[in-house]
Short mmCIF file of C-alpha atoms in Angstrom, two decimals:
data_model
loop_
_atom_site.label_atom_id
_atom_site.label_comp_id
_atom_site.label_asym_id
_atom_site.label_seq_id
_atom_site.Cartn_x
_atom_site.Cartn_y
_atom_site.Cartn_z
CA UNK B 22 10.94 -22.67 -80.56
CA UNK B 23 8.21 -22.76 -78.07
CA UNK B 24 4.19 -22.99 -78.87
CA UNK B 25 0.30 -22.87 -78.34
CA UNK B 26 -1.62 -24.86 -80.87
CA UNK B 27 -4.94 -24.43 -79.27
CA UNK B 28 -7.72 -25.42 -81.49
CA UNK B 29 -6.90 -22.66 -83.80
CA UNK B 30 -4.91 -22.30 -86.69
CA UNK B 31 -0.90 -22.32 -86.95
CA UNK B 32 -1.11 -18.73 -88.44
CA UNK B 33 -3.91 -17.44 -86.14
CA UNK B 34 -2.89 -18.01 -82.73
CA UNK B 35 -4.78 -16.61 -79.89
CA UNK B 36 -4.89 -18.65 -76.92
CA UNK B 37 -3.17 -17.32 -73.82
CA UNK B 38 -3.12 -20.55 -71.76
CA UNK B 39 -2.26 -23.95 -72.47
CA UNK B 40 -5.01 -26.32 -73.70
CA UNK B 41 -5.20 -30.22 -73.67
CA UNK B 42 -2.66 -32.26 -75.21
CA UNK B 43 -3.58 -35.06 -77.88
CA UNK B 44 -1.72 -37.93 -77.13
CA UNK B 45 -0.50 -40.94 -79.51
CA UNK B 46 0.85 -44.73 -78.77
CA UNK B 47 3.24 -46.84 -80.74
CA UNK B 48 3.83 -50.30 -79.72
CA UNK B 49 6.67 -52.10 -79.41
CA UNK B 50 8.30 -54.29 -76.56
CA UNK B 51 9.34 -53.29 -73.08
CA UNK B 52 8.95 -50.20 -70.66
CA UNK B 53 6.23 -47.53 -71.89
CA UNK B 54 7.92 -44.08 -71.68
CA UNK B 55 6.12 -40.80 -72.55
CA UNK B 56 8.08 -38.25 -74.96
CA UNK B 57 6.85 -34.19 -74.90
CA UNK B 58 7.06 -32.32 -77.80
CA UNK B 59 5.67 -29.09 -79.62
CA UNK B 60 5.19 -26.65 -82.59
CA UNK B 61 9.23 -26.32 -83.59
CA UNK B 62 10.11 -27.72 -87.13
CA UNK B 63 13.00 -29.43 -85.89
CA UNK B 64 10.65 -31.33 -83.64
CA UNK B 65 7.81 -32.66 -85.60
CA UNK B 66 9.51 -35.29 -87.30
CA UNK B 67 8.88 -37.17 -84.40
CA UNK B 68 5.14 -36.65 -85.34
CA UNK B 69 6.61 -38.91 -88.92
CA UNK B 70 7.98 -41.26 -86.57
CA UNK B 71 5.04 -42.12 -84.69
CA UNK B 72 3.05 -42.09 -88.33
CA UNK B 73 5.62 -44.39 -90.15
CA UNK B 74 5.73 -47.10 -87.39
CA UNK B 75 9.29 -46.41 -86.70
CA UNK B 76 9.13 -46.14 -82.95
CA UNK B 77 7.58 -49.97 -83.08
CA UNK B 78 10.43 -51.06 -85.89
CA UNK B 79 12.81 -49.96 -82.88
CA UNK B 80 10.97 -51.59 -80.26
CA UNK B 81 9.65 -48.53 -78.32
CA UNK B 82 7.01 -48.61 -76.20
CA UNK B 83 5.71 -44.97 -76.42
CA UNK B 84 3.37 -42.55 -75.87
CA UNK B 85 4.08 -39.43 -77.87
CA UNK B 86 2.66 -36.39 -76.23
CA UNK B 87 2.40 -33.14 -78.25
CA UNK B 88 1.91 -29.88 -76.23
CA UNK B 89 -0.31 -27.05 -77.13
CA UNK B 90 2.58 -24.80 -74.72
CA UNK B 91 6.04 -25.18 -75.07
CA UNK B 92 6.24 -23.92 -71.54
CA UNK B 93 3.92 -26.81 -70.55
CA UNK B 94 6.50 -29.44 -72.09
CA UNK B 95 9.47 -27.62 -70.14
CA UNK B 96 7.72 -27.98 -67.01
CA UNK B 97 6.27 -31.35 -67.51
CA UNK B 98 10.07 -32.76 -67.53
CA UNK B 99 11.34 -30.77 -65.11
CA UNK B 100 8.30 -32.34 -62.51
CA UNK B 101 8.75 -35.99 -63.62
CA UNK B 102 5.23 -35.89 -65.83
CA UNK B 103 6.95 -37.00 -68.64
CA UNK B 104 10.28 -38.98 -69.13
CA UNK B 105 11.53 -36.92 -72.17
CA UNK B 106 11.05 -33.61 -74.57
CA UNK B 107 12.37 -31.52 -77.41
CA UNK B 108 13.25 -28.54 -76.02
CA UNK B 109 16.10 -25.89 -76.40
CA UNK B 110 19.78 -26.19 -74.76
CA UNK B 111 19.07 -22.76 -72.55
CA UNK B 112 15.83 -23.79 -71.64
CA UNK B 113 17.08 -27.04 -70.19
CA UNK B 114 19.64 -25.36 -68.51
CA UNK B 115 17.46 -22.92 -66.93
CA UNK B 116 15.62 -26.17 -65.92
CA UNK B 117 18.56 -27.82 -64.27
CA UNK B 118 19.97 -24.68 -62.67
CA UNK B 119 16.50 -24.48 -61.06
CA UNK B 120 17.19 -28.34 -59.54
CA UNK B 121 15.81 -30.27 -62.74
CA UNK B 122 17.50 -33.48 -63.54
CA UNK B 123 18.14 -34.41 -66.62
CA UNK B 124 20.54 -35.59 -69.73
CA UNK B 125 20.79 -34.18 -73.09
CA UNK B 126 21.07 -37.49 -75.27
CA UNK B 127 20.62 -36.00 -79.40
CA UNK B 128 20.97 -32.26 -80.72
CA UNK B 129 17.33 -32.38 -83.31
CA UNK B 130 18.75 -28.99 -84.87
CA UNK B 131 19.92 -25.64 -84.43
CA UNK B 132 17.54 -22.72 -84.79
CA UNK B 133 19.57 -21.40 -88.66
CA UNK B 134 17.23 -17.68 -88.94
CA UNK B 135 13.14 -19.70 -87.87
CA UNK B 136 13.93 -17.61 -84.24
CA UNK B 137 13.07 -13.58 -84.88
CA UNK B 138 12.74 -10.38 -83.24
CA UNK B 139 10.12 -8.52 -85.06
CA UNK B 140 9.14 -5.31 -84.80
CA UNK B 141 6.63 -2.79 -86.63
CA UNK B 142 7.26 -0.03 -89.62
CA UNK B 143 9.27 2.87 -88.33
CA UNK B 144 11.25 0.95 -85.92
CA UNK B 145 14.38 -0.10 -88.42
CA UNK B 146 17.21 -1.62 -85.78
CA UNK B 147 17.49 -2.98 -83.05
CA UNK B 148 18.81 0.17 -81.47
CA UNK B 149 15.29 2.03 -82.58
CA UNK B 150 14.05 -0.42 -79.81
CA UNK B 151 14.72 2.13 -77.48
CA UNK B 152 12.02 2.81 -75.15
CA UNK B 153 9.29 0.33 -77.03
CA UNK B 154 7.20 -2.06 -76.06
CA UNK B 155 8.77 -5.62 -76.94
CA UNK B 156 6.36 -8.77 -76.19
CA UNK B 157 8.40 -12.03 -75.63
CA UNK B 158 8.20 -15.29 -73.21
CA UNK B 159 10.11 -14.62 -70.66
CA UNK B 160 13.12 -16.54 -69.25
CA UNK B 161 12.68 -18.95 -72.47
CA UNK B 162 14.39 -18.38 -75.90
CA UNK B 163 13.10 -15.57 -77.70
CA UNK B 164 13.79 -13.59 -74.64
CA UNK B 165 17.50 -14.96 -74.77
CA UNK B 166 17.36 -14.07 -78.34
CA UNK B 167 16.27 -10.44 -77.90
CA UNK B 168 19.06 -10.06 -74.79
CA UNK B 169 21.42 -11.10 -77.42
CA UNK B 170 20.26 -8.83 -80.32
CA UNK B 171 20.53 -6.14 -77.31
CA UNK B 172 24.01 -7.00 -75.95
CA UNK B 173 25.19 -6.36 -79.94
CA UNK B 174 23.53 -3.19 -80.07
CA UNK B 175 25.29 -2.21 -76.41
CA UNK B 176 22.32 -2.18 -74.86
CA UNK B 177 20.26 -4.36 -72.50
CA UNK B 178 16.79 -4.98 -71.26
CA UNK B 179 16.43 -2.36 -69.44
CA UNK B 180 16.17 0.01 -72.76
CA UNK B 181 12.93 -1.22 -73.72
CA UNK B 182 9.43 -1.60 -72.40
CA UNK B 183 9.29 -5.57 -71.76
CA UNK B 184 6.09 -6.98 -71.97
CA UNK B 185 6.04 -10.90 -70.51
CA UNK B 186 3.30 -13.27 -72.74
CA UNK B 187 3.35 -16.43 -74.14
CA UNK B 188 4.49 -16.62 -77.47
CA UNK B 189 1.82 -17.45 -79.41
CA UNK B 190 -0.18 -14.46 -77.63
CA UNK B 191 2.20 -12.43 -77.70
CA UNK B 192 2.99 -12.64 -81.76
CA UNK B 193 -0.64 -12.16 -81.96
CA UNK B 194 -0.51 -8.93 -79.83
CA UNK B 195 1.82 -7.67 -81.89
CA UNK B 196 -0.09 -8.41 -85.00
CA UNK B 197 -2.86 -6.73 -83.38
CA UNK B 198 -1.01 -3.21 -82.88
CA UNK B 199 -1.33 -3.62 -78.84
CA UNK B 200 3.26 -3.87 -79.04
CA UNK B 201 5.88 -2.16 -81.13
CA UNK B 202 8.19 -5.32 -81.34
CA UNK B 203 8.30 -8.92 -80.27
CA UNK B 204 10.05 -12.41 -80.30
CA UNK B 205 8.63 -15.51 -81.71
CA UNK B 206 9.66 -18.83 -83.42
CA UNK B 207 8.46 -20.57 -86.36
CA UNK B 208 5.14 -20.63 -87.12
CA UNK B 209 4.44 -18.04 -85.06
CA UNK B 210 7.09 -15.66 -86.50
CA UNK B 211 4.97 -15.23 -90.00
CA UNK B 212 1.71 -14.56 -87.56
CA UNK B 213 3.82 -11.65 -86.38
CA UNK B 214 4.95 -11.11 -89.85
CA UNK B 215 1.53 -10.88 -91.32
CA UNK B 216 1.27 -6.84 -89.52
CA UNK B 217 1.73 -4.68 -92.68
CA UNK B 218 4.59 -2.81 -92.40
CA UNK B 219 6.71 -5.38 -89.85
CA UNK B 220 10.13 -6.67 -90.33
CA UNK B 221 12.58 -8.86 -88.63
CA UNK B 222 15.29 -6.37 -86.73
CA UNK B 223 17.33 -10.12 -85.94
CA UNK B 224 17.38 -13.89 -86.35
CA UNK B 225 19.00 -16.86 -84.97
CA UNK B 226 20.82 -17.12 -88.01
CA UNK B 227 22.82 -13.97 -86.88
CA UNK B 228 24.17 -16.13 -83.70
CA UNK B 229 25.15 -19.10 -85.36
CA UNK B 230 24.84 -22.32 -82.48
CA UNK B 231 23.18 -20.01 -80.12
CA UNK B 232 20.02 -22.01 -80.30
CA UNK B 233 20.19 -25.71 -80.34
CA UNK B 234 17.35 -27.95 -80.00
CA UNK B 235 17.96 -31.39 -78.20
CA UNK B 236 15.89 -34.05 -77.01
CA UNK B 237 16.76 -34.33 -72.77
CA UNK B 238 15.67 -36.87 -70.83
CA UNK B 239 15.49 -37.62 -66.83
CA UNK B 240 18.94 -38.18 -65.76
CA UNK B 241 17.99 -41.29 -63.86
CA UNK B 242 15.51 -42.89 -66.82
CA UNK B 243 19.40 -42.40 -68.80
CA UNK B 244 21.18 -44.43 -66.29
CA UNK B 245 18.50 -47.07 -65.66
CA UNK B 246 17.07 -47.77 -69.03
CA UNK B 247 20.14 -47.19 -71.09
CA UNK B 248 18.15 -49.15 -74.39
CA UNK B 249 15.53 -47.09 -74.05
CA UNK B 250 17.33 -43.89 -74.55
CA UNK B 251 19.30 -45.52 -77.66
CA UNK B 252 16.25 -46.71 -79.33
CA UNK B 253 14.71 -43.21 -79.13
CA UNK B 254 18.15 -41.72 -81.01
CA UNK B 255 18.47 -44.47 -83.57
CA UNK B 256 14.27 -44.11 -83.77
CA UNK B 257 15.58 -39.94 -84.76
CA UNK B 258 17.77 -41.17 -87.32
CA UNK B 259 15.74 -43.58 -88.65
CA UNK B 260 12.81 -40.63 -89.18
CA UNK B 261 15.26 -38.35 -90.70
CA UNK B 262 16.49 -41.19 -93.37
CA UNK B 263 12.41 -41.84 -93.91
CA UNK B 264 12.13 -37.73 -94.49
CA UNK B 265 15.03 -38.10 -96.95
CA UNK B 266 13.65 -40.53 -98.91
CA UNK B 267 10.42 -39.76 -98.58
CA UNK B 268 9.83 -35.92 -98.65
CA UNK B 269 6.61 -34.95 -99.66
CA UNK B 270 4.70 -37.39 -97.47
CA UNK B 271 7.31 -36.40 -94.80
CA UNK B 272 6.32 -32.46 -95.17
CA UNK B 273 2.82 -33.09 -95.61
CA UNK B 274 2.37 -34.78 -92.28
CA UNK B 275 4.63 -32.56 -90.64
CA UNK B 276 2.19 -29.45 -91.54
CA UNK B 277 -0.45 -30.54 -90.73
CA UNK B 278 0.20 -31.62 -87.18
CA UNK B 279 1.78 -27.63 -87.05
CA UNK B 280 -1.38 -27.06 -88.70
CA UNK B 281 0.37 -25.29 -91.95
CA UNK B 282 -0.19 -25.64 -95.72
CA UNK B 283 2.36 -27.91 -97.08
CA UNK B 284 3.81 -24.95 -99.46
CA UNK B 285 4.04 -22.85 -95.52
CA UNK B 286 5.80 -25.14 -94.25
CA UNK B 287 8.17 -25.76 -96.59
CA UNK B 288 9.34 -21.74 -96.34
CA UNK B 289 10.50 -23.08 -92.65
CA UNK B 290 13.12 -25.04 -93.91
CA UNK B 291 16.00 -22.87 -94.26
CA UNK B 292 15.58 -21.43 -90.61
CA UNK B 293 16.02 -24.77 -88.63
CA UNK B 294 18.85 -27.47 -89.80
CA UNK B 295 18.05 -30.41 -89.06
CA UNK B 296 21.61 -32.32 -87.69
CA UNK B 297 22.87 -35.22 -89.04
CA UNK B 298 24.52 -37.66 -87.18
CA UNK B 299 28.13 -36.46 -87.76
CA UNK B 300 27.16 -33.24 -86.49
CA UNK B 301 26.02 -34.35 -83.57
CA UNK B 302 29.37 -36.74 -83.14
CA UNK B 303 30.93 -33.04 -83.69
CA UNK B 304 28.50 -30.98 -81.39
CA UNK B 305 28.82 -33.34 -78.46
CA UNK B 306 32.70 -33.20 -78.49
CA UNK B 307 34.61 -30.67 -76.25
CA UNK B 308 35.66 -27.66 -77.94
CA UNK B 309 36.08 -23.86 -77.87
CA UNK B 310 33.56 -22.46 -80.46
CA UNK B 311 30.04 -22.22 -80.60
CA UNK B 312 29.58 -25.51 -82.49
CA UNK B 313 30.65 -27.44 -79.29
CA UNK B 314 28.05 -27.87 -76.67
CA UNK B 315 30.05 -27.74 -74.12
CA UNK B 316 31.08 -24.06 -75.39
CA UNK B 317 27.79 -23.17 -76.24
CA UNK B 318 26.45 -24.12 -72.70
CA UNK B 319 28.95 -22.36 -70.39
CA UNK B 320 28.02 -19.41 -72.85
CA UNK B 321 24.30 -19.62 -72.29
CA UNK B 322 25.13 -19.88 -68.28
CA UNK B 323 27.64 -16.74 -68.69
CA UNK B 324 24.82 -15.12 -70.64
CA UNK B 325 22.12 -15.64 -67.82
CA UNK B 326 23.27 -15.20 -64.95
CA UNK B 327 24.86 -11.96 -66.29
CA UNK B 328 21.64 -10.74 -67.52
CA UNK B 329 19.68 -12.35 -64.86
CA UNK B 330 17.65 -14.80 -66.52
CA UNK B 331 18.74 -17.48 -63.67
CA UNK B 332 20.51 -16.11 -60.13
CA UNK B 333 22.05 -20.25 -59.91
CA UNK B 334 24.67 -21.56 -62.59
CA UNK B 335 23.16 -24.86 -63.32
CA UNK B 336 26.33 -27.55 -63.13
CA UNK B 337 27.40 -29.06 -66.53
CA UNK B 338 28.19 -32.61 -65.14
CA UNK B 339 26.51 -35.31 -66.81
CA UNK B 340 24.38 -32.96 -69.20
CA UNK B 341 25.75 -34.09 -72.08
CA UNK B 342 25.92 -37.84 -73.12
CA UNK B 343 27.05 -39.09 -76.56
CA UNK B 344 27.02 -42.64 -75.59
CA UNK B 345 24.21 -43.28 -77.61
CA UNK B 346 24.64 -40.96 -81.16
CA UNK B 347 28.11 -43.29 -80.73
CA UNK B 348 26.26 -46.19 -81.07
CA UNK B 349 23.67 -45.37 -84.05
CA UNK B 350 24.05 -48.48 -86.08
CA UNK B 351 26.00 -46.63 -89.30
CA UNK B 352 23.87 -47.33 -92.41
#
């Protein structure tokens, strides 16, 4: 779930480095915050939002900021350079175990198959891996996707040739023959997918709740501006009703800030599930199976530290706050 859009097209990536970000206001009453996301289905409705006026019905003073890197969004939160993003649960918590602070306030979705590790003809499992070259993002979520496809196939990263790019280059370097495997998100999963001969080897829909998407925010913007944070989640709600009811226009704007054919984009929907806002009442309860975020993210910090994605367990306290899917005004 993590991106660079850079001047090209969706399906044609080959920038290595982030480019400029395109910005967009919506008006609306009181403090101006700025709100990071980037190429991740579950994410651009917020793109619909900003079209439909819905930040402004909900009184949001915004500036919507859509990165060309995923990476660049991460880090752009974790310094202060913007107040919130979309971004992945183990990709926050590598954030906070790394001294970030910040609160997870609305699950967008959960990565349902949209997450791959693809690899080239003649390599058939995961376990034919052995000894390859595999391009992924490393420390981020196609790299925690490919440790997991490992750990099920008893082995770990040390049985393949690693190769560390950005995702976008690196589904294009593996398009390009110069890597036997690699791990990308939607879009850039079918840019891999385009090599003749490829296949996927594993998906996110194989680890059911292994890969939810949230929007986080800074812990103290949370504490101190309280209406702000709830008029961003009702805002989410609000989009998803307008995508409901309004489909078509909803998909067509959503492809083309991905840059994607509406028909492309609408093969994407299957692979990320959007959540509604009983299942995030039911994800932000404590529980004992992945569904539970609270599960799910003492799982992830198991996962990395064991695997050495992080060498400090990030604390849980105050990550998660439901105060405000509590309060979405039932319609």
């Amino acid at each position: 779930m993590t991106a660079v859009l850079c001047a090209v097209s969706l399906f044609g990536v080959t920038a290595l480095s982030a480019c400029s970000s395109s910005t967009a206001s919506a008006g609306g009453g009181g403090d101006k915050i700025t709100l990071g996301f980037s190429a991740w289905p579950g994410w651009f409705p917020w793109q619909v939002a900003e079209e439909q006026g819905l930040f402004k019905k909900n009184n949001v003073n915004i500036e919507l900021k859509y990165f060309d890197s995923y990476t660049d969004s991460i880090n752009a939160l974790s310094t202060g350079a913007i107040d919130g993003n979309s971004q992945t649960l183990n990709d926050t918590l590598a954030a906070v175990s790394g001294g970030a602070k910040e609160t997870i306030i609305l699950v967008n979705d959960n990565s349902t198959g949209n997450d791959k590790i693809i690899a080239r003809d003649g390599i058939n499992s995961i376990a034919d891996l052995k000894g390859k070259k595999v391009a992924v993002e490393q420390g981020l979520v196609d790299h925690y996707l490919l440790l997991l496809a490992l750990r099920e196939a008893n082995m770990t990263e040390k049985d393949v040739q690693l190769v560390p790019m950005e995702t976008g280059a690196a589904a294009a370097a593996f398009k390009g023959g110069q890597v036997d495997a690699v791990g990308a998100f939607q879009p850039f999963a079918d840019t891999a997918l385009s090599r003749q001969g490829s296949k996927a080897l594993a998906t996110s829909a194989e680890f059911p709740g292994a890969i939810p998407d949230h929007l986080a925010l800074k812990a103290d913007l949370v504490k101190s501006k309280p209406q702000l944070a709830q008029a961003l989640v009702n805002t989410w709600f609000d989009t998803i009703k307008w995508i409901k009811d309004n489909k078509d226009k909803a998909t067509e704007i959503m492809a083309k800030r991905g840059g994607s054919t509406v028909e492309a984009y609408k093969a994407f929907d299957s692979g990320t599930t959007i959540f509604t806002l009983q299942q995030n009442l039911d994800a932000f309860t404590p529980g004992t199976t992945p569904e539970h975020l609270n599960h799910q993210a003492q799982s992830v910090v198991d996962f990395m530290m064991s695997t050495g994605l992080t060498q400090k367990a990030p604390s849980l306290d105050g990550l998660f706050d439901d105060t405000f899917v509590k309060a979405v005004p039932k319609s």
